[in-house]
Short mmCIF file of C-alpha atoms and ligand atoms in Angstrom, two decimals:
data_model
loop_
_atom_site.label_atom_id
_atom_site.label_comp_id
_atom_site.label_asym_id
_atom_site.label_seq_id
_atom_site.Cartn_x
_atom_site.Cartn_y
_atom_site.Cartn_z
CA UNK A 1 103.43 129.54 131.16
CA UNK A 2 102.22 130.60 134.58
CA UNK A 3 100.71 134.28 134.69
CA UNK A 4 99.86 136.49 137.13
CA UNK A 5 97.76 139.95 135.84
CA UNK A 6 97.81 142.81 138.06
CA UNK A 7 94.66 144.76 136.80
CA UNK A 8 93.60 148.28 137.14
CA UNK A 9 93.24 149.64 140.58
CA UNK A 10 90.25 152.31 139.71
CA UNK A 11 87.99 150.04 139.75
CA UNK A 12 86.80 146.57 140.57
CA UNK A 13 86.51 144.84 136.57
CA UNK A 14 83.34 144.50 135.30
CA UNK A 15 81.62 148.10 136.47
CA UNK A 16 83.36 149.18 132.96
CA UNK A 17 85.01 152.05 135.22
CA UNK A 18 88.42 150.34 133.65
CA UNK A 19 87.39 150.94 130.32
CA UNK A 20 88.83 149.73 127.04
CA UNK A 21 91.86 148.26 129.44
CA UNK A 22 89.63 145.50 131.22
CA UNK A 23 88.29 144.24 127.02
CA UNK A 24 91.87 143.66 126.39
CA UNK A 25 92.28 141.99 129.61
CA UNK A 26 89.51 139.49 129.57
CA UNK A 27 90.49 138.61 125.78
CA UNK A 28 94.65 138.12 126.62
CA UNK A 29 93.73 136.12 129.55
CA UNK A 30 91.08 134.41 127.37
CA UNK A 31 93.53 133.47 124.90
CA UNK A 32 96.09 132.71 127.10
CA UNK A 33 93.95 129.81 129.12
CA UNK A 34 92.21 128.78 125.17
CA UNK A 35 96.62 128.01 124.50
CA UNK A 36 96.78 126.08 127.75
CA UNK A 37 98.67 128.56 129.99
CA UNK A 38 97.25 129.14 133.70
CA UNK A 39 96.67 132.35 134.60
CA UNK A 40 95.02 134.84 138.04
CA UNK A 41 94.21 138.14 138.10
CA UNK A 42 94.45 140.20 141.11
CA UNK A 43 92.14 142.56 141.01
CA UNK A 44 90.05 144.94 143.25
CA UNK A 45 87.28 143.45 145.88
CA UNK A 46 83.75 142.70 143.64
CA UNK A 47 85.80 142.27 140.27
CA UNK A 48 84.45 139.53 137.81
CA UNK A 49 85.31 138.63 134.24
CA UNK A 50 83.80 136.14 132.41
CA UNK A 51 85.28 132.50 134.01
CA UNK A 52 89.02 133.91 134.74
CA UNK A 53 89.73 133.37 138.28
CA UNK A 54 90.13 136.48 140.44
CA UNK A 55 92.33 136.93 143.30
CA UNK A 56 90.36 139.80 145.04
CA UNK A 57 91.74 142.16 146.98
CA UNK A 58 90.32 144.78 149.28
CA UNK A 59 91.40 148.44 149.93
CA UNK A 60 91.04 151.88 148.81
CA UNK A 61 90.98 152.56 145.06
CA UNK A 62 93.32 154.48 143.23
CA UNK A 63 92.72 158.07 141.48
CA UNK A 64 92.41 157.70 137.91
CA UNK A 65 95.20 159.11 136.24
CA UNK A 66 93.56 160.76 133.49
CA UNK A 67 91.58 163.27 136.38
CA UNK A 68 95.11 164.51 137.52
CA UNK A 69 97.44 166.86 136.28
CA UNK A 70 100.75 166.27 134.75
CA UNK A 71 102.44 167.25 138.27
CA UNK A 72 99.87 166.00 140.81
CA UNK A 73 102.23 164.01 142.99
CA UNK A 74 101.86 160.09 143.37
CA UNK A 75 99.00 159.52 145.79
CA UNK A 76 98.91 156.45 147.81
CA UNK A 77 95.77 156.35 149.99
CA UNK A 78 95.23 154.81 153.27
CA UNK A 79 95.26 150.63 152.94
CA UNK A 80 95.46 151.43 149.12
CA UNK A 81 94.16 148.58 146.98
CA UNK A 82 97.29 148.76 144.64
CA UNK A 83 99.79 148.58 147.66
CA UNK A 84 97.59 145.35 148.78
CA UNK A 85 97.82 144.37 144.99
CA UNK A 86 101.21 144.64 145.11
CA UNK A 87 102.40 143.07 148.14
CA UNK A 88 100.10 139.79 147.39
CA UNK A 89 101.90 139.52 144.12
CA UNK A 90 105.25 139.99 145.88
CA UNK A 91 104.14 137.04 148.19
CA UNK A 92 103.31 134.42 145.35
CA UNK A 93 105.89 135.56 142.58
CA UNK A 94 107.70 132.32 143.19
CA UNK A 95 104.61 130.47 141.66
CA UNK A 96 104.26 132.26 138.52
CA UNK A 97 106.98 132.68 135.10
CA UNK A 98 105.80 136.48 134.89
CA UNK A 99 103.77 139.20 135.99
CA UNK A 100 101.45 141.11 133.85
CA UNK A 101 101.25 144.87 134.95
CA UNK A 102 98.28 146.41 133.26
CA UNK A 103 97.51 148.70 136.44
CA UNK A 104 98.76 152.99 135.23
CA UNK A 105 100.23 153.45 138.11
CA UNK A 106 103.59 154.21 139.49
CA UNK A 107 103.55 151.86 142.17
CA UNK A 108 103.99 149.21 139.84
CA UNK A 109 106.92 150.74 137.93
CA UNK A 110 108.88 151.51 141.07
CA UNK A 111 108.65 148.29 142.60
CA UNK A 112 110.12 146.25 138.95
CA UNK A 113 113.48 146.31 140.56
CA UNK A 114 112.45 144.97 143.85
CA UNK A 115 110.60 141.92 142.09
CA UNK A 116 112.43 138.71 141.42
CA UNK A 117 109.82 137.81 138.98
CA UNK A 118 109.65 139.73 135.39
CA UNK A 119 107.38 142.13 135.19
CA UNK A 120 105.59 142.82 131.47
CA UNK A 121 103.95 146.79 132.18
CA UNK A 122 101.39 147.59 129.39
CA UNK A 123 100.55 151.01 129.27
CA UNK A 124 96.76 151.83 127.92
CA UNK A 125 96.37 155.43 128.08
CA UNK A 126 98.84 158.17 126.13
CA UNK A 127 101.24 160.09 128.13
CA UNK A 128 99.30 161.38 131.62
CA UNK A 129 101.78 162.65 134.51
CA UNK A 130 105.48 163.92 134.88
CA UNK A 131 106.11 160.86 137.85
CA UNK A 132 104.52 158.50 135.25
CA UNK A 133 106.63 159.08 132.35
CA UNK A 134 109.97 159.40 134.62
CA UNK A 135 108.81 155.86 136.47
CA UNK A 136 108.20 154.17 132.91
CA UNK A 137 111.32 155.42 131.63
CA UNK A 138 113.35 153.84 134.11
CA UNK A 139 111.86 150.57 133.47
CA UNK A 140 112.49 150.97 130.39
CA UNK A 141 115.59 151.60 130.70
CA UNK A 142 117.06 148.99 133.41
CA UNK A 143 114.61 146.16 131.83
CA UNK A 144 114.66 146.69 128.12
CA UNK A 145 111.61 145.42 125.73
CA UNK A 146 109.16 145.01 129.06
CA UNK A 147 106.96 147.86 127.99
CA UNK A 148 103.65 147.17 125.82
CA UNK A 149 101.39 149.98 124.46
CA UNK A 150 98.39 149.58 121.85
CA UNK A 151 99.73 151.52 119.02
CA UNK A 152 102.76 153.82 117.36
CA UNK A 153 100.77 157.43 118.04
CA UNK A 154 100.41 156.24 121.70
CA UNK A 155 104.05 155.51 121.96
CA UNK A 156 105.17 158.89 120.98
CA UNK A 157 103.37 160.64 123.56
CA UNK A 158 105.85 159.18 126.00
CA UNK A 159 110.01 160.02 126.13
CA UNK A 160 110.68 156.55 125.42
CA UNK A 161 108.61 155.94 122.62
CA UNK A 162 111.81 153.96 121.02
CA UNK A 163 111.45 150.81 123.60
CA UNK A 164 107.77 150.68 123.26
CA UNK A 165 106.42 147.23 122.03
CA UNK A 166 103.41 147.83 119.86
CA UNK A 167 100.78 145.74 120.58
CA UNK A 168 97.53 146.71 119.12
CA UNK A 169 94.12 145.20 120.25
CA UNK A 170 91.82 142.44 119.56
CA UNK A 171 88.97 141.07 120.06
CA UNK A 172 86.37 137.87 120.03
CA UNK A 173 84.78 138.46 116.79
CA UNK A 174 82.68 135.37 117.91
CA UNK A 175 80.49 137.93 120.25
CA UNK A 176 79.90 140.23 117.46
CA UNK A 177 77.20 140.58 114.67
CA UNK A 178 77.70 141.56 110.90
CA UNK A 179 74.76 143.57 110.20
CA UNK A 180 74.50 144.28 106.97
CA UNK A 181 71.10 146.88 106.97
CA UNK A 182 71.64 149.61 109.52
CA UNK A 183 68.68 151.90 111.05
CA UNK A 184 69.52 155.43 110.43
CA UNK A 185 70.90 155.84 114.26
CA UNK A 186 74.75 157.49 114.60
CA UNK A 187 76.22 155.27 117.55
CA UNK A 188 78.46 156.88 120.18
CA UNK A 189 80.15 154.80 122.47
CA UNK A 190 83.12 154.96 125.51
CA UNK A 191 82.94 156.00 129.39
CA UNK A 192 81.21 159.57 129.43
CA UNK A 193 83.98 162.04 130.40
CA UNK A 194 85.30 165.03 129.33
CA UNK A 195 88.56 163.41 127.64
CA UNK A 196 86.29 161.40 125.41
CA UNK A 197 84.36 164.73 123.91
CA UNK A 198 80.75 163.26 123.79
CA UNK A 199 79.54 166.85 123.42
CA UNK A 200 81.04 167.08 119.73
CA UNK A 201 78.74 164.15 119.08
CA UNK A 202 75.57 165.75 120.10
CA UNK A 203 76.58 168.66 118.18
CA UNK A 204 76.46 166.72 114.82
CA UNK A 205 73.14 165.18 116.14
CA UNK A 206 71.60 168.75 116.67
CA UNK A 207 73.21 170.14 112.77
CA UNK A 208 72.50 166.87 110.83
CA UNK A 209 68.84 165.99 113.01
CA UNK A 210 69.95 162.37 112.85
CA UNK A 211 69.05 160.29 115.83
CA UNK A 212 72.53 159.51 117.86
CA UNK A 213 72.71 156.64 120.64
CA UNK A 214 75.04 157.22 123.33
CA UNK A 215 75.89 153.79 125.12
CA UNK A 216 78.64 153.85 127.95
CA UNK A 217 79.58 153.90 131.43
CA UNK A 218 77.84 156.99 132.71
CA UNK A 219 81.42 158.09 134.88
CA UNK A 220 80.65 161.59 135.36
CA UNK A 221 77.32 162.29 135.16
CA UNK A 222 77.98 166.72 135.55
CA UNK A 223 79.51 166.58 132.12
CA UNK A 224 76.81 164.99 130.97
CA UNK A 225 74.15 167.02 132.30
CA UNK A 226 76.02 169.90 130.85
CA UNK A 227 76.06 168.36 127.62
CA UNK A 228 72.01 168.30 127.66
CA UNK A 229 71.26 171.84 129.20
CA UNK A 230 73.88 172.52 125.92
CA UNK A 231 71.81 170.75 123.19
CA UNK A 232 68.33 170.41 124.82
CA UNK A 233 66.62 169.67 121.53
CA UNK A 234 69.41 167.54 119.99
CA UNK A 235 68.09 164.25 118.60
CA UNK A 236 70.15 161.92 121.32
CA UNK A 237 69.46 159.40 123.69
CA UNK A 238 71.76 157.57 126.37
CA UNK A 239 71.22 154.10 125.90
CA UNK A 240 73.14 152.90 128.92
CA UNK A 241 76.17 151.08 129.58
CA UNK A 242 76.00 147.01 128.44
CA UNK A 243 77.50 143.57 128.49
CA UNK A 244 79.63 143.24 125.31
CA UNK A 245 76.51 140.71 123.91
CA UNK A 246 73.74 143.58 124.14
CA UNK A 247 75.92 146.65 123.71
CA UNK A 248 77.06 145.14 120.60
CA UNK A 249 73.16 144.73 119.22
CA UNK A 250 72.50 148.12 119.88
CA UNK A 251 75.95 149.43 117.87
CA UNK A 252 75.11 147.17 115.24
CA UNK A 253 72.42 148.18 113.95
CA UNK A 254 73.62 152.00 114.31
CA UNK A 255 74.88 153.66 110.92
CA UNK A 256 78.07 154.83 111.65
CA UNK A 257 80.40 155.29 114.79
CA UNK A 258 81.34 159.11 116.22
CA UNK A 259 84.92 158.76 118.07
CA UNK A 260 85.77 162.55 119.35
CA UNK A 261 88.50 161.70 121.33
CA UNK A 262 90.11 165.38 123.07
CA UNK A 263 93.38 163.41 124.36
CA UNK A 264 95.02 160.90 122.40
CA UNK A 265 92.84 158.10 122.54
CA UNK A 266 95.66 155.24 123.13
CA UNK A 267 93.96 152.34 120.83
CA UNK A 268 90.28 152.69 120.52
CA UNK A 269 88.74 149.11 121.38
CA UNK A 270 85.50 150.86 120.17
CA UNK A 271 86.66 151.05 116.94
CA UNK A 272 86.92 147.52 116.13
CA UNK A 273 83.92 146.65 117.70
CA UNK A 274 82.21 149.15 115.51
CA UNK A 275 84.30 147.03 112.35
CA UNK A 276 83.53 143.75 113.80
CA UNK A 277 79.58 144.69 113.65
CA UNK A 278 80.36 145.97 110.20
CA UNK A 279 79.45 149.95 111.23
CA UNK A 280 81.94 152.22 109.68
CA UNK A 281 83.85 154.78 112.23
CA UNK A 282 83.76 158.61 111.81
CA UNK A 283 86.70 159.96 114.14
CA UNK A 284 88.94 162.79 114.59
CA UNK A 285 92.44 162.22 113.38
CA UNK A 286 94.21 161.91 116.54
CA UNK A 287 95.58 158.78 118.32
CA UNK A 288 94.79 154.88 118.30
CA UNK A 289 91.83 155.45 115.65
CA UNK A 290 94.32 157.18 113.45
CA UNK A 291 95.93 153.92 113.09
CA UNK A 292 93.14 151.51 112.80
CA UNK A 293 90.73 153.44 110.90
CA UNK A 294 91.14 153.09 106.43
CA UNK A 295 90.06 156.26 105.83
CA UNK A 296 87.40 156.38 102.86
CA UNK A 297 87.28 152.72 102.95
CA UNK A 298 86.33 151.88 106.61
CA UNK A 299 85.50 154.70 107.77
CA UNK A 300 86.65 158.94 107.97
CA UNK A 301 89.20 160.44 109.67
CA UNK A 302 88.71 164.01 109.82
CA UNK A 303 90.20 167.31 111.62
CA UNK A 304 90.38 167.14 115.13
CA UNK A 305 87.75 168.75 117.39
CA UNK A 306 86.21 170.03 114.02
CA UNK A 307 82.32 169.12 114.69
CA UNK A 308 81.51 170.48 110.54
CA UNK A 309 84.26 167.70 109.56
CA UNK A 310 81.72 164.98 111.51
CA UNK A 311 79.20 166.55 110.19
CA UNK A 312 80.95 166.53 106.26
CA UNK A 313 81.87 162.91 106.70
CA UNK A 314 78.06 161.43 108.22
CA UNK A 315 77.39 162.76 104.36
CA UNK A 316 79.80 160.49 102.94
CA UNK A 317 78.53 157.81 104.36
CA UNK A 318 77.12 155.35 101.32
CA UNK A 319 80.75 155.50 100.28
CA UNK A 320 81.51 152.88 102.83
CA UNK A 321 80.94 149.22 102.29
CA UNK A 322 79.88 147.80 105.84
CA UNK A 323 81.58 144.05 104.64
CA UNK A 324 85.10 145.87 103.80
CA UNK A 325 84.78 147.24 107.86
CA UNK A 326 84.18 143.32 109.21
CA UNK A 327 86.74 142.33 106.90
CA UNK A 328 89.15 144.64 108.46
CA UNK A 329 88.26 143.31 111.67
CA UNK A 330 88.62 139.37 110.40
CA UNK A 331 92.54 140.02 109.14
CA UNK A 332 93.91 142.78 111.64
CA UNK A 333 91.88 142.36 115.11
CA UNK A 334 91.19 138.57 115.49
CA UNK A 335 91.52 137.04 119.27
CA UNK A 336 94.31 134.56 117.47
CA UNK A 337 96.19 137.68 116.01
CA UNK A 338 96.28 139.37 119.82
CA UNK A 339 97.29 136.35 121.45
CA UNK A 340 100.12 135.70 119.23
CA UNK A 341 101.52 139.21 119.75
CA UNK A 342 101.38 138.99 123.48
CA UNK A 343 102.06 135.54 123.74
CA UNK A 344 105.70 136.26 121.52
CA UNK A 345 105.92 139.67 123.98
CA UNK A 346 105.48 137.61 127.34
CA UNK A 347 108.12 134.61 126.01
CA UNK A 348 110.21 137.34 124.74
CA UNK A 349 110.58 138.92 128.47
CA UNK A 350 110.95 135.88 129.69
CA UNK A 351 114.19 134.76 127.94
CA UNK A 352 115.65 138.11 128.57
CA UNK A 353 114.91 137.55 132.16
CA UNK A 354 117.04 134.18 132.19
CA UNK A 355 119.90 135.67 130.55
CA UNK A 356 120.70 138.05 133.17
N1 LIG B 1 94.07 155.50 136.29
N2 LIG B 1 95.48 155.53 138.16
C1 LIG B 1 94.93 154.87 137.12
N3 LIG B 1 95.25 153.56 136.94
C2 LIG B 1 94.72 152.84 135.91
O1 LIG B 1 95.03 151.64 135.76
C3 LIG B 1 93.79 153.47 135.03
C4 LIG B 1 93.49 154.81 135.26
N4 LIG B 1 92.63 155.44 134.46
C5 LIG B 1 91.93 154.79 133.35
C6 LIG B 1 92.31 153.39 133.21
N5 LIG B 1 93.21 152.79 133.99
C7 LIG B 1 91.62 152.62 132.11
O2 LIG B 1 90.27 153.04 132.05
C8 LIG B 1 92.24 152.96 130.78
O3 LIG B 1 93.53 152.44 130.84
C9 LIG B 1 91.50 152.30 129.66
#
């Protein structure tokens, strides 16, 4: 099969500013090229991930989506990255057996009629924007079964949950570390921005006085600042944002995982690498996590936006046997699991295509 990925337009891959989208990129494409498929990803100018080639193309980044309200209108900026994205794929379709749309955008969406090639869109964030949903639902619609999304509580966020493909995640288990003795550290981890609630984090640090480290891409560095003037005395520490091979050393030896997700986080790829390093998660009920995270067993879920529940469940902890969480990781999140459930998605589309 002959792929081309249209990536996220925010952001040039690899300055984590694409977040949990770009992990499930790089392993997909990884997986596809391990089964002997070609692949390119266009991408935005300065992208690299791992060996995958890169078509790179220059312009003007897009908004992210999860900044805007639910009726900002569609904004296309001057000599916009995505429209350049866009056209290029236009321009080469002919080479490829499908396009893989991972980009939130509407451009995308809109243009899935005026494509000869099929288009597979996979959605990684929950419902955003009014022109998002309507755009989506069209596809869905006029090209039945060529929408992905992680998981079931992402789906439902959006009108047409019903033709949603659930896809979950994945991951290279290879690149991560059992470790079996933690340090007493709580680990936080996920871009730093108000949708991912860091702040409920430090609050548990401050009640409990156990150390937390916050590793991440530092995108908005006023909420963060507010954070600290918040809890000046709270026992936390930003790490810094890492490679999966270092990032993962510093989660692994942590204690437990905090996910305080305010929106509904769509999957959770930090969950799973907190499983694959055998640290259980502590999370609020709401989204992806919600559906990844055996409660009691692999970790807590607990009320949402609650910071006692956090704190309730860090108590709990010795309940939690860190094997059972790598275990979890081993049968549900392996890079051969993913790649089967895309690869069957992708063929899937592409048969459909033919028929019509
Ligand atoms: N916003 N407009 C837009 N487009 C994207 O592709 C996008 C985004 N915000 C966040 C994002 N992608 C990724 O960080 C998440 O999907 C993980």
């Amino acid at each position: 099969m002959k792929l081309l990925l249209l990536s996220t337009p925010v952001g040039a891959l690899g300055t984590g500013l694409g977040g949990g989208v770009e992990l499930t990129l790089l392993n997909v494409a990884q997986e596809m090229i391990r089964r002997g498929h070609s692949l390119k990803i266009v991408a935005p100018q300065g992208s690299v991930l791992g060996e995958i080639p890169i078509v790179e193309i220059a312009g003007e980044l897009q908004t992210t989506a999860q900044s805007q309200g639910r009726s900002t209108p569609i904004v296309m900026p001057e000599n916009s990255v995505l429209g350049n994205m866009c056209d290029y794929a236009r321009q080469v379709q002919a080479d490829y057996d499908l396009i893989f749309n991972i980009a939130y955008d509407w451009l995308p969406f809109y243009l899935t009629p005026f494509f000869e090639c099929a288009i597979a869109h996979f959605i990684s964030m929950g419902s955003l924007s009014d022109a998002m949903d309507q755009i989506a639902g069209k596809v869905a619609v006029e090209f039945p079964g060529t929408i992905g999304v992680y998981t079931r509580t992402q789906a439902e966020t959006f009108p047409f949950a019903q033709q949603c493909r659930i896809l979950g995640g994945g991951l290279d288990l290879s690149l991560y570390d059992f470790v079996k003795e933690p340090s007493p550290a709580l680990a936080w981890l996920g871009r730093i921005a108000p949708e991912k609630g860091l702040e409920d984090a430090v609050a548990a640090a401050n009640i409990t006085g156990i150390p937390l480290k916050i590793l991440g891409k530092m995108q908005d560095e006023a909420y963060w600042q507010q954070i600290c003037q918040e809890y000046p005395d709270a026992p936390v520490e930003y790490v810094g944002f890492f490679p999966t091979a270092q990032m993962q050393q510093e989660l692994g030896k942590c204690r437990a995982l905090l996910m305080t997700p305010r929106w509904v986080e769509a999957f959770g790829n930090v969950v799973i690498e907190a499983l694959a390093c055998g640290v259980p998660v502590i999370s609020y009920s709401r989204g992806g996590p919600t559906e990844i995270i055996q409660d009691g067993k692999t970790g807590f879920l607990v009320e949402p936006d609650r910071v006692e529940g956090l704190v309730e469940a860090i108590g709990r902890l010795d309940q939690i046997d860190r094997l059972a969480c790598r275990q979890q990781a081993e049968a549900e999140y392996s890079l051969e699991a993913l790649g089967d459930r895309f690869l069957n998605w992708f063929q899937d589309i592409i048969e459909e295509s033919m028929n019509c």
